[in-house]
mmCIF file of C-alpha atoms in Angstrom:
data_model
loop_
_atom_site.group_PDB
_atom_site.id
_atom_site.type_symbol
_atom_site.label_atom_id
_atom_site.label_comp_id
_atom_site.label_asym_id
_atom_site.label_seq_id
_atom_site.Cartn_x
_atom_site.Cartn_y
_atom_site.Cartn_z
ATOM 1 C CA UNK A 1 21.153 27.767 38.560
ATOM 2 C CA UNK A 2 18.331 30.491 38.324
ATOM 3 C CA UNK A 3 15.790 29.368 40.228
ATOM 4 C CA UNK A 4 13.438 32.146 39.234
ATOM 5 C CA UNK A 5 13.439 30.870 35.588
ATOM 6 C CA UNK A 6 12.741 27.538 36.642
ATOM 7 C CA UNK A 7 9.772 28.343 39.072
ATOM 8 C CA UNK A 8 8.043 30.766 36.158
ATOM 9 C CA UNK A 9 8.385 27.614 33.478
ATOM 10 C CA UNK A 10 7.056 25.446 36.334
ATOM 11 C CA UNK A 11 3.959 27.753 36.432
ATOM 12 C CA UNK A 12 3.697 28.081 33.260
ATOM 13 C CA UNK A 13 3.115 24.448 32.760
ATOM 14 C CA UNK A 14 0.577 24.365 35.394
ATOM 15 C CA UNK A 15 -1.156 27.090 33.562
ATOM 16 C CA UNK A 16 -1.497 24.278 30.665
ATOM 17 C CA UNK A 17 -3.084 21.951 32.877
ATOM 18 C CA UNK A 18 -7.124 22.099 32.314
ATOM 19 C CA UNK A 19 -9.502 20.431 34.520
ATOM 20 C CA UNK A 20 -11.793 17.611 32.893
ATOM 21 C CA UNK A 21 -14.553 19.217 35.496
ATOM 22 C CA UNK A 22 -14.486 22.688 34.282
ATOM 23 C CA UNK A 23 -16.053 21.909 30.806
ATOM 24 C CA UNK A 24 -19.675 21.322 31.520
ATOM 25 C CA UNK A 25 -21.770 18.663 29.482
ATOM 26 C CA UNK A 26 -25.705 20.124 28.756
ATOM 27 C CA UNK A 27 -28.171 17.702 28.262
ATOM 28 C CA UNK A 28 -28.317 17.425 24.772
ATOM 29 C CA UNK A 29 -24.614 16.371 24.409
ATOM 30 C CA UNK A 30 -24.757 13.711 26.971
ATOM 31 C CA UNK A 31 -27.794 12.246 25.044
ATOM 32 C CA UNK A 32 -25.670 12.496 21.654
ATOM 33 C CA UNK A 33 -23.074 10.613 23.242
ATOM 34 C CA UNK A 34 -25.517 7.735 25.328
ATOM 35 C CA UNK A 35 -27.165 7.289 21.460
ATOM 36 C CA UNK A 36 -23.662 7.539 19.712
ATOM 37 C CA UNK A 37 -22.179 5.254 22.238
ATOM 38 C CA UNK A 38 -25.257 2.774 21.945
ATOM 39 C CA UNK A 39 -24.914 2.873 17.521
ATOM 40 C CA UNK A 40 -21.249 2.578 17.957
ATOM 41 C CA UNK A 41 -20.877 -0.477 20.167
ATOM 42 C CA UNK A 42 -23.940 -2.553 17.464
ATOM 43 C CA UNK A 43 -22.172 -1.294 14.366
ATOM 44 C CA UNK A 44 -18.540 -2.575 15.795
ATOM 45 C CA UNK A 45 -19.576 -5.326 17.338
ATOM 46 C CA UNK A 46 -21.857 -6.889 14.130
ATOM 47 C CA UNK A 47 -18.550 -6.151 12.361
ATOM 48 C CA UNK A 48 -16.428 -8.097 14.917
ATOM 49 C CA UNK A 49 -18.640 -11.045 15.542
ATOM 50 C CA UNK A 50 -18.972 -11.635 11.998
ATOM 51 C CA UNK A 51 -15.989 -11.565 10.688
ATOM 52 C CA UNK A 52 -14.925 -13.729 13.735
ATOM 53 C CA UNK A 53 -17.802 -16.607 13.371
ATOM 54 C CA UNK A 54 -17.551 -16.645 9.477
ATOM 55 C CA UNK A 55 -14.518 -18.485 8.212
ATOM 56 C CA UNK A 56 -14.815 -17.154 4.601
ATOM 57 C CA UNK A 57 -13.474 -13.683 6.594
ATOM 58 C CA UNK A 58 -10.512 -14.897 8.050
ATOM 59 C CA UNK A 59 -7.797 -13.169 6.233
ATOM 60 C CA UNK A 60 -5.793 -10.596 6.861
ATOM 61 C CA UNK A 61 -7.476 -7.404 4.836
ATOM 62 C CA UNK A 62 -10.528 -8.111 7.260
ATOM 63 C CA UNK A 63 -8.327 -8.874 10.245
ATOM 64 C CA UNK A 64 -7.753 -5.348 10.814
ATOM 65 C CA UNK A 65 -11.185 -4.352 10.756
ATOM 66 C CA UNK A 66 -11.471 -6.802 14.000
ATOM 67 C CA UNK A 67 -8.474 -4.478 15.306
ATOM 68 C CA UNK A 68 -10.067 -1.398 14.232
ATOM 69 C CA UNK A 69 -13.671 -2.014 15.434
ATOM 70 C CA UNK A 70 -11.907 -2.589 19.156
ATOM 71 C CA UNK A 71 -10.294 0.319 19.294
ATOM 72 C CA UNK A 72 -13.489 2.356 18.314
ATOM 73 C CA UNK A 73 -15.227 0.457 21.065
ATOM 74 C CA UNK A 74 -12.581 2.116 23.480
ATOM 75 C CA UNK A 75 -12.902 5.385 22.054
ATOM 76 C CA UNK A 76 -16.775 5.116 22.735
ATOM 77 C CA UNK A 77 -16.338 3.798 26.584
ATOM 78 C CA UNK A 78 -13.529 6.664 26.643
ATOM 79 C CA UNK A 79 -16.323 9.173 25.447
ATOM 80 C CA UNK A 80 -18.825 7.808 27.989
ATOM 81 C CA UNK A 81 -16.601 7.931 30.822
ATOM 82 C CA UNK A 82 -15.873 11.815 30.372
ATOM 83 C CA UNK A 83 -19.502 12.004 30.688
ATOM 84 C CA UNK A 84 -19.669 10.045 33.857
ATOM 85 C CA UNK A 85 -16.334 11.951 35.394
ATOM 86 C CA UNK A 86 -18.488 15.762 34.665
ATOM 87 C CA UNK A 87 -21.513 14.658 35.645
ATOM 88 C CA UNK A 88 -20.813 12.233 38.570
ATOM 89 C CA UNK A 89 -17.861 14.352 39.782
ATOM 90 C CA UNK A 90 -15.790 10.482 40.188
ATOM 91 C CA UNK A 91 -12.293 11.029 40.631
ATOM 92 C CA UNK A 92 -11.232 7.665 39.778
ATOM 93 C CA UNK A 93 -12.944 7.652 36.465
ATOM 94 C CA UNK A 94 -11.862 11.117 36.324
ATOM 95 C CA UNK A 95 -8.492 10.000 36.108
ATOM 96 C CA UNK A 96 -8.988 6.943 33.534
ATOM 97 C CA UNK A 97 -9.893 9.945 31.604
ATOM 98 C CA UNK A 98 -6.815 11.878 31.996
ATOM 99 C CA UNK A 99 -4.729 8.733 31.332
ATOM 100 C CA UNK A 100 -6.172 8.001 28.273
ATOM 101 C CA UNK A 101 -7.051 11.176 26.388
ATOM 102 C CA UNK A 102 -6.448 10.919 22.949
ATOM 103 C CA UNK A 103 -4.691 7.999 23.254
ATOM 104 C CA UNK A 104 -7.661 5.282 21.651
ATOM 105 C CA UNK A 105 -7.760 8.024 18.563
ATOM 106 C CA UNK A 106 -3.737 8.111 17.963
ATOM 107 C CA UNK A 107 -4.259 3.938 18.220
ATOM 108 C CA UNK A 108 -7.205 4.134 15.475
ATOM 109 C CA UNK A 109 -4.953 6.218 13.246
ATOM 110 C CA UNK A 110 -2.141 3.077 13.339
ATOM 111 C CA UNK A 111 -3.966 0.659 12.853
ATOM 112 C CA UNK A 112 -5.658 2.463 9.821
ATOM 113 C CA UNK A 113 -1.957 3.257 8.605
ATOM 114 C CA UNK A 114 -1.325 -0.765 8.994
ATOM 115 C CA UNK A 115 -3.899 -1.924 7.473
ATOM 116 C CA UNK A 116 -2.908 0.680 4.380
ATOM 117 C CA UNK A 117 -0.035 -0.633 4.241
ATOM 118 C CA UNK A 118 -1.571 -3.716 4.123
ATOM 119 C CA UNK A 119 -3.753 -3.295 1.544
ATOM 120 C CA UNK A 120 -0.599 -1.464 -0.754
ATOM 121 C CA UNK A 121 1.795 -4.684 -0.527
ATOM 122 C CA UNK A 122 -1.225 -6.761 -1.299
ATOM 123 C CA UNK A 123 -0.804 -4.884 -4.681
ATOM 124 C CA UNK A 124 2.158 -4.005 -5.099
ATOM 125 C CA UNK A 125 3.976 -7.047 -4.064
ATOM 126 C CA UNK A 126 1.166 -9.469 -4.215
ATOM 127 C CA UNK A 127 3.631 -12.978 -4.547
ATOM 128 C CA UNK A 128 5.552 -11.880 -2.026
ATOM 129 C CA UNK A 129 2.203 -11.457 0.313
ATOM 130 C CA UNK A 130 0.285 -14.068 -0.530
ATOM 131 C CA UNK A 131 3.607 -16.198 0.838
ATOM 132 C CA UNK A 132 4.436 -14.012 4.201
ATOM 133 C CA UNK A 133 1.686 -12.283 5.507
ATOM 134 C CA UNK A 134 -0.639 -14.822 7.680
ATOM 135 C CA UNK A 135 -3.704 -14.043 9.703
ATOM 136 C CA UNK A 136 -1.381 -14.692 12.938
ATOM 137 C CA UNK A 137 1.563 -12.510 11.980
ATOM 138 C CA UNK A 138 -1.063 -9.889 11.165
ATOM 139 C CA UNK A 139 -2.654 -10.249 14.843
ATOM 140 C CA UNK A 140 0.887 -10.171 16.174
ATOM 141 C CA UNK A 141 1.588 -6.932 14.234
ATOM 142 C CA UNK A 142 -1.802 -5.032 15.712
ATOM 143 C CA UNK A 143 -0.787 -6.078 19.096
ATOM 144 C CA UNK A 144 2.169 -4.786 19.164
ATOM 145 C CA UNK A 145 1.472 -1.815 17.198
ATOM 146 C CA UNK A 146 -1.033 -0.997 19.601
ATOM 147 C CA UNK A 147 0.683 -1.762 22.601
ATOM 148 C CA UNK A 148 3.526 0.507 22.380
ATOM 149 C CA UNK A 149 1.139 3.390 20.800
ATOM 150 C CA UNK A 150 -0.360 2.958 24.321
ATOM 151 C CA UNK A 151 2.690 3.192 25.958
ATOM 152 C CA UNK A 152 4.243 5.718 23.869
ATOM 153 C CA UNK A 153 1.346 8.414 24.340
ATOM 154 C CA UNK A 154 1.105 7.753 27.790
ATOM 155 C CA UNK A 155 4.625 7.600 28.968
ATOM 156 C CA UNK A 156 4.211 10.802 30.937
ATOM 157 C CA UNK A 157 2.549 9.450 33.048
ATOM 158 C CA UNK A 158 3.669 6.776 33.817
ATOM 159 C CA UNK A 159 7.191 8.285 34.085
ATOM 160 C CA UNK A 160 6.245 10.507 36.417
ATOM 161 C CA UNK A 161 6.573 13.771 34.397
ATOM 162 C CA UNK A 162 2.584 14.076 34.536
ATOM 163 C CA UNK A 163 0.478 12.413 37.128
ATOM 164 C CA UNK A 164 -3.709 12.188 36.950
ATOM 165 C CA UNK A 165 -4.389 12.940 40.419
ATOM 166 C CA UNK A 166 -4.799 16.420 39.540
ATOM 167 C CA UNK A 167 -7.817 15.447 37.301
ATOM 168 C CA UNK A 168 -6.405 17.623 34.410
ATOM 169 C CA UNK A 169 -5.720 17.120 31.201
ATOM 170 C CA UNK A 170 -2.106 19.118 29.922
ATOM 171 C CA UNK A 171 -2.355 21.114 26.419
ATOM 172 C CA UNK A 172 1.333 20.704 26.305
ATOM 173 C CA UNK A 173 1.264 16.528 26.034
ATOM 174 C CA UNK A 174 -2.462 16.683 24.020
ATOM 175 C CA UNK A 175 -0.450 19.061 21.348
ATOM 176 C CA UNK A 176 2.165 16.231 21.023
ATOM 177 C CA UNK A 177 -0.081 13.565 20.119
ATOM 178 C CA UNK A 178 -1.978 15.267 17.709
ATOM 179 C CA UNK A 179 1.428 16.272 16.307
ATOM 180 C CA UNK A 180 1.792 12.303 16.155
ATOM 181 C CA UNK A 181 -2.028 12.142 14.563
ATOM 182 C CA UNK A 182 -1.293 14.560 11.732
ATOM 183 C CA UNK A 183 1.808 13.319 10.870
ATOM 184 C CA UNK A 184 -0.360 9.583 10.707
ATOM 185 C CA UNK A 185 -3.184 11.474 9.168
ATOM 186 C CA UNK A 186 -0.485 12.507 6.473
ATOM 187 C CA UNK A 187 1.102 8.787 6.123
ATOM 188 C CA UNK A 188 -2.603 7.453 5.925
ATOM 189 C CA UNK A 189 -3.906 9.546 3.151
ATOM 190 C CA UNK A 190 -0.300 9.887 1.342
ATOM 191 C CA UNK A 191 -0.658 5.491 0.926
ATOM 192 C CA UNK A 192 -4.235 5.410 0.210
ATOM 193 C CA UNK A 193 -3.946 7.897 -2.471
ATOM 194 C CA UNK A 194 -1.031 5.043 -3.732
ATOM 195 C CA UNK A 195 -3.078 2.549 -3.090
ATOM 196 C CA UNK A 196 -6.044 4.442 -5.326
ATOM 197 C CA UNK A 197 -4.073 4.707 -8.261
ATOM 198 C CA UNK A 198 -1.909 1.221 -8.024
ATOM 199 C CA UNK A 199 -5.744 -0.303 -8.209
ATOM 200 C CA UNK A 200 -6.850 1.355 -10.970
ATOM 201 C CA UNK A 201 -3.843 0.561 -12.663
ATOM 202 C CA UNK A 202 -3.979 -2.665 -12.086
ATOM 203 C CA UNK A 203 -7.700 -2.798 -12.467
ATOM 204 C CA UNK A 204 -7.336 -1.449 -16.044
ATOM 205 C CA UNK A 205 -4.112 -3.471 -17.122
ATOM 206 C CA UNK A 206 -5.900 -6.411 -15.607
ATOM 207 C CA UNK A 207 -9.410 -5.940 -16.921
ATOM 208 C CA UNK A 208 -9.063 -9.531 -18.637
ATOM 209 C CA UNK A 209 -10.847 -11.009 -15.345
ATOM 210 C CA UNK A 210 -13.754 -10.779 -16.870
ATOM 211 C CA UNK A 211 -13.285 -12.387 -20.680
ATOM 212 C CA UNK A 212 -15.748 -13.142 -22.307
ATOM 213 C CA UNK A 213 -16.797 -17.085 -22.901
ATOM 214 C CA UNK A 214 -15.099 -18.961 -25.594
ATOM 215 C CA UNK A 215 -16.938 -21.353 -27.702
ATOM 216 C CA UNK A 216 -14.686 -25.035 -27.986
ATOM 217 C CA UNK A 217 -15.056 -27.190 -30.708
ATOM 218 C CA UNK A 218 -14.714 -30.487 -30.193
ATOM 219 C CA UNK A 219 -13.387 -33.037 -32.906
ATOM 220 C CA UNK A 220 -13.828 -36.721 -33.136
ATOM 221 C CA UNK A 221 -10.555 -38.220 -30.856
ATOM 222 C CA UNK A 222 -8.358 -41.169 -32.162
ATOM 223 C CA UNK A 223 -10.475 -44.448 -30.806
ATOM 224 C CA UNK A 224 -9.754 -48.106 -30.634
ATOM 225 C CA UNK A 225 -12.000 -49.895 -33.089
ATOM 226 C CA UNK A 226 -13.235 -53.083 -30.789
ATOM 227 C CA UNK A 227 -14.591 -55.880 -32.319
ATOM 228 C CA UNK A 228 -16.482 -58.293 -31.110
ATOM 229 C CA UNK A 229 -14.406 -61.050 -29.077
ATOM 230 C CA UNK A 230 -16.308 -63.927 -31.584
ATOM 231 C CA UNK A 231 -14.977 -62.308 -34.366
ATOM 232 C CA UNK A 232 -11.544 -61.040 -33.535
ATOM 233 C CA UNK A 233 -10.795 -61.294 -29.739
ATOM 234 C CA UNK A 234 -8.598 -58.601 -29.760
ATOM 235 C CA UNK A 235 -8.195 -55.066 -29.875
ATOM 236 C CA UNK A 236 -6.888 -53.231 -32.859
ATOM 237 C CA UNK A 237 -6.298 -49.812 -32.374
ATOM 238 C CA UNK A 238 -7.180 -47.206 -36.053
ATOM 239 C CA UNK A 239 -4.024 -45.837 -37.322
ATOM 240 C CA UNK A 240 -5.723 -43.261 -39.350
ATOM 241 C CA UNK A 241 -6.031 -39.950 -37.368
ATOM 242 C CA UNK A 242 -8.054 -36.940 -38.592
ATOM 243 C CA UNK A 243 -5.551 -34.290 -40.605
ATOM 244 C CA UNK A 244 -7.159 -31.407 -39.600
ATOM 245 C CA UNK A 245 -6.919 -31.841 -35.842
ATOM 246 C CA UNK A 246 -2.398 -33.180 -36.624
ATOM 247 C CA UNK A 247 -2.684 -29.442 -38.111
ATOM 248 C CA UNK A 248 -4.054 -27.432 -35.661
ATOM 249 C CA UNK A 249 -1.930 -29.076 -33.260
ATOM 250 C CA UNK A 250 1.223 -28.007 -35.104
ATOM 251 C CA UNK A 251 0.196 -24.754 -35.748
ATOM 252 C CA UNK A 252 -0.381 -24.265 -32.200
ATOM 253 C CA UNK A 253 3.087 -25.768 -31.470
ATOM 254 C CA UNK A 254 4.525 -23.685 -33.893
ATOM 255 C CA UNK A 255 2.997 -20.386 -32.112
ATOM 256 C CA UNK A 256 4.510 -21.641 -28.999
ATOM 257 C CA UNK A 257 8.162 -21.835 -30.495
ATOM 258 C CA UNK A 258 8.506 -19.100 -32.676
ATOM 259 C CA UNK A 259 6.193 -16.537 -30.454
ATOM 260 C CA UNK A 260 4.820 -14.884 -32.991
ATOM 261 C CA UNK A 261 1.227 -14.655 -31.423
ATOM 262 C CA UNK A 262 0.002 -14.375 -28.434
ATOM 263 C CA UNK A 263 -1.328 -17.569 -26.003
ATOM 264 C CA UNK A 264 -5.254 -17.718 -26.213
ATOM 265 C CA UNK A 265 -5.593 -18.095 -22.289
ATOM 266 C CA UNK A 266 -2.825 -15.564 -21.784
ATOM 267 C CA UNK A 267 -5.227 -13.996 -19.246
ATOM 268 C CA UNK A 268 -4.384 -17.168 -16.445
ATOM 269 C CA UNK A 269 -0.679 -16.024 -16.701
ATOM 270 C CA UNK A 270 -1.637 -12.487 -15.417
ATOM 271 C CA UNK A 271 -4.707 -13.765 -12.532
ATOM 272 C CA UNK A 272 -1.469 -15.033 -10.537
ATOM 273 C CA UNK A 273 0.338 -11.865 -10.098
ATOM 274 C CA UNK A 274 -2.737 -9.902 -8.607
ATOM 275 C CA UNK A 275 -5.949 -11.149 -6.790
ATOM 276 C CA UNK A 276 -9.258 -9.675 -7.972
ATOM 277 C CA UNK A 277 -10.838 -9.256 -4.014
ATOM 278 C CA UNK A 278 -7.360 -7.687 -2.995
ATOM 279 C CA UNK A 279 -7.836 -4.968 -5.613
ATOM 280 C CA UNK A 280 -11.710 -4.646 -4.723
ATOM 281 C CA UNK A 281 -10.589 -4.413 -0.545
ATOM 282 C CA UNK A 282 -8.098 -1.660 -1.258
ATOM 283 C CA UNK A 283 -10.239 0.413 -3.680
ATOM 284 C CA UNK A 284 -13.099 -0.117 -0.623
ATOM 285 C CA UNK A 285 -11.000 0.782 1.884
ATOM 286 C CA UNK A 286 -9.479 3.903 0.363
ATOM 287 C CA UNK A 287 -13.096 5.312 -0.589
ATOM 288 C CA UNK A 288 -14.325 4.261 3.296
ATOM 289 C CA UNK A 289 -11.356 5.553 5.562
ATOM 290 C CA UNK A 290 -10.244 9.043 2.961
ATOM 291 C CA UNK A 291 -13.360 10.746 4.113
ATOM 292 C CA UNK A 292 -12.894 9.579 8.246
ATOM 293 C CA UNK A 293 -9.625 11.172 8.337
ATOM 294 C CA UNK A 294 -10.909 14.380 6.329
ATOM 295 C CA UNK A 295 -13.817 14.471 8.975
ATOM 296 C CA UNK A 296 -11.405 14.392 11.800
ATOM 297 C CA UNK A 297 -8.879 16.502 10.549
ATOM 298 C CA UNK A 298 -10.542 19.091 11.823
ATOM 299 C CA UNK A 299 -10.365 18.033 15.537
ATOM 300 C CA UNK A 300 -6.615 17.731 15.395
ATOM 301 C CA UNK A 301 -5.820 21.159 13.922
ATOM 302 C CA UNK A 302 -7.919 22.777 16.396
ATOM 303 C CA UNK A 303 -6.186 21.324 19.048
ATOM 304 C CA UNK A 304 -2.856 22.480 17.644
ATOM 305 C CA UNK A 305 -4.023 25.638 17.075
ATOM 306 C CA UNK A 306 -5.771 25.920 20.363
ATOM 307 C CA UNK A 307 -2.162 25.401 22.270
ATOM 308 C CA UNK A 308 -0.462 27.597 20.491
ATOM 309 C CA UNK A 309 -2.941 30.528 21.433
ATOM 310 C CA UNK A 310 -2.309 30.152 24.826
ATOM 311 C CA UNK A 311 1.488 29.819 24.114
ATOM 312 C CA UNK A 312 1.493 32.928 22.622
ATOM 313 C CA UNK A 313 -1.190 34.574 24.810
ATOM 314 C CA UNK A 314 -3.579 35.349 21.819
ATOM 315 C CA UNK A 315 -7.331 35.701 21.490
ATOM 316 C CA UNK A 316 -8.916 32.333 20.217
ATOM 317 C CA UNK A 317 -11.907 32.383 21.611
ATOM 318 C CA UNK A 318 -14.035 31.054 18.646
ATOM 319 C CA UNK A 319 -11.674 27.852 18.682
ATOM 320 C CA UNK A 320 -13.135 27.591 22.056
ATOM 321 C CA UNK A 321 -16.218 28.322 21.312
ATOM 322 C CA UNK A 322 -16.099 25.194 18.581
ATOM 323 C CA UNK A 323 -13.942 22.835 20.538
ATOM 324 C CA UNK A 324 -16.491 20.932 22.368
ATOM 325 C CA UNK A 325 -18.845 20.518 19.074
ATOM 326 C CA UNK A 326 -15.815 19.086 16.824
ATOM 327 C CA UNK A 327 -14.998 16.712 19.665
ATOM 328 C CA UNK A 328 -18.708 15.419 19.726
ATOM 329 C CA UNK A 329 -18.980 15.357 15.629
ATOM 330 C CA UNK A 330 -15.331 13.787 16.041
ATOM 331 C CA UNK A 331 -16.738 10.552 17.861
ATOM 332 C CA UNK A 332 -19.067 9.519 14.521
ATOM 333 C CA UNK A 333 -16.386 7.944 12.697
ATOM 334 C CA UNK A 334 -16.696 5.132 15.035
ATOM 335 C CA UNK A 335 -20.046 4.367 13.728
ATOM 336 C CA UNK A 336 -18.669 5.050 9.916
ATOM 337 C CA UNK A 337 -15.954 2.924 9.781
ATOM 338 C CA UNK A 338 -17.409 -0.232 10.508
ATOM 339 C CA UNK A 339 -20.803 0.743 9.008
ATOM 340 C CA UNK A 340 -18.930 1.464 5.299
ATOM 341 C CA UNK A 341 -17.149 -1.844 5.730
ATOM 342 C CA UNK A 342 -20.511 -3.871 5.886
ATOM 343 C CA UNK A 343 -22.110 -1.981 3.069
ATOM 344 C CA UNK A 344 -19.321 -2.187 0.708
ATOM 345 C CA UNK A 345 -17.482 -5.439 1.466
ATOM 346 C CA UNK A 346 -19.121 -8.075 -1.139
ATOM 347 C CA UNK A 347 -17.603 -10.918 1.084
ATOM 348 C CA UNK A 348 -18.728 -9.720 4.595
ATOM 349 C CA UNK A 349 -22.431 -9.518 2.826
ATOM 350 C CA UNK A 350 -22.180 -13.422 1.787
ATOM 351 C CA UNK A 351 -20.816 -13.954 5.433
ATOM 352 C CA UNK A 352 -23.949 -12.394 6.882
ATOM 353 C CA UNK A 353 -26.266 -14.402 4.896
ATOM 354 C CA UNK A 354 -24.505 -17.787 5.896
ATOM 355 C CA UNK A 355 -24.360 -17.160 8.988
ATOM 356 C CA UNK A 356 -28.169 -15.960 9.008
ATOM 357 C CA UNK A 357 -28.555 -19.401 6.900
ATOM 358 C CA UNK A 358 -26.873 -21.414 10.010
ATOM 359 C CA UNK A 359 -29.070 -19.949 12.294
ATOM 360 C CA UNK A 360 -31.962 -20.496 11.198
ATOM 361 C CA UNK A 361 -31.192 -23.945 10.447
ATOM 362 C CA UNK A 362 -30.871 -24.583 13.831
#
């Protein structure tokens, strides 16, 4: 075995390994993060607490909001502990740090590829979903989606290829998760751009929600003549029915048989296939979560690109020079997310106003 070989790939691993300490914070982007942090946690937390408290919420399309408005709160804390680990020079935060780099962003990612998923089968195969997918097999699914993304991206360390003592984060494992990122990024945009056009579709083949109102005529029903008990003392029913209603009736039957035109509420055939609010969620959803990934993109390709500059020994000093800005812009999409939910969500606005309601009441 050459042992030279293996010493010079041993140091060039180290080389990989960057201290969390040696990238200084100024003033101005700790105070971004303290006011980002502070937005963050309200915006994710009105979105939690109201979709828990408001029963007219609990289903599954807003069940992974819950999920995703967590895991934004960890990115946040994550964000504010790097802070604490420069400034305060702690090397027990400092390691948290290290453990968990870039792992609360890869578990964003799935559960935003979930709940696309989600939102395609509710259109897609909308019978079949309506009769499998529950609020507790949906809660079962983020758990254990997220648990083993958490285990998965940290695995070197625990195995005991990495360790944190060292305080440093290693371009080598931060390249493979955002390897694992993009190719979510991909899967994310690839279904919601599925999702986009299966609405529309369906919006547009479907448009009979809204039909207009139909004027009913009403004709004089069959009755049983009664006459007075004195007179008769029984009941005798009128055996002579109006024609033109025995007409209209067989005509109707007749349409029925022979098929030759179409049923007059053929519309309530069609409703049962595809729900109305599922349609609106995904359309919602693909408008509000397109543009976090596009604003993020950015942060992942830099990283990739940053690693393989010092693989290859090349000049990037402009990536850099840029890193630490796209990782501060990067944290905003945990105040977007939850914040374009609340606007655009119909149904979370009527669950605010109940709730308000309720409160007030007592």
């Amino acid at each position: 075995m050459n042992y030279s070989v293996v010493s010079k790939n041993l140091s060039s691993l180290a080389i990989l390994d960057f201290p969390i300490n040696a990238r200084p914070l100024s003033i101005a982007q700790q105070s971004y993060r303290y006011v980002i942090f502070v937005v963050g946690t309200l915006t994710n937390l009105l979105a939690a607490v109201g979709i828990f408290y408001s029963r007219q919420l609990h289903y599954p399309r807003h069940v992974f909001w819950v999920a995703i408005s967590l895991a934004n709160q960890f990115q946040l804390l994550q964000a504010i502990l790097e802070v604490i680990s420069i400034v305060g020079r702690d090397p027990v935060i400092c390691q948290i740090v290290v453990l968990n780099a870039g792992v609360f962003y890869t578990i964003i990612l799935t559960f935003l590829t979930l709940a696309a998923f989600d939102r395609y089968l509710a259109i897609a195969r909308y019978e079949w979903y309506k009769k499998k997918v529950t609020n507790k097999n949906t809660i079962y699914l983020l758990a254990f989606g997220g648990l083993v993304t958490y285990v998965t991206a940290t695995s070197p360390f625990w195995t005991g290829f990495k360790s944190i003592k060292n305080c440093a984060v290693n371009v080598t494992h931060v390249h493979c998760v955002m390897i694992y990122d993009l190719m979510l990024g991909v899967l994310c945009v690839v279904l919601h751009v599925m999702i986009f056009v299966r609405s529309r579709e369906a919006s547009n083949q479907h448009s009979n929600f809204l039909q207009p109102s139909i004027a009913l005529r009403f004709f004089p029903t069959p009755s049983t003549n009664i006459i007075s008990g004195a007179e008769q003392g029984v009941q005798q029913p009128v055996d002579q029915v109006n024609p033109v209603i025995t007409r209209r009736l067989d005509q109707m039957t007749d349409l029925d048989i022979n098929g030759t035109y179409v049923n007059c509420f053929s519309w309530l055939d069609n409703q049962k296939k595809l729900n109305r609010l599922e349609i609106r969620a995904a359309l919602n959803m693909s408008v509000n979560v397109l543009p976090v990934w596009l604003c993020t993109f950015p942060v992942t390709l830099n990283a990739i690109i940053l690693y393989w500059c010092i693989r290859l020994e090349k000049n990037c000093s402009i990536n850099f020079q840029i890193n630490p800005y796209l990782n501060d812009f990067f944290l905003f999409h945990t105040i977007y997310n939850p914040l374009m939910y609340m606007l655009t969500s119909t149904e979370f606005k009527r669950a605010l106003v109940r709730i308000k309601q309720k409160v007030k009441c007592k």
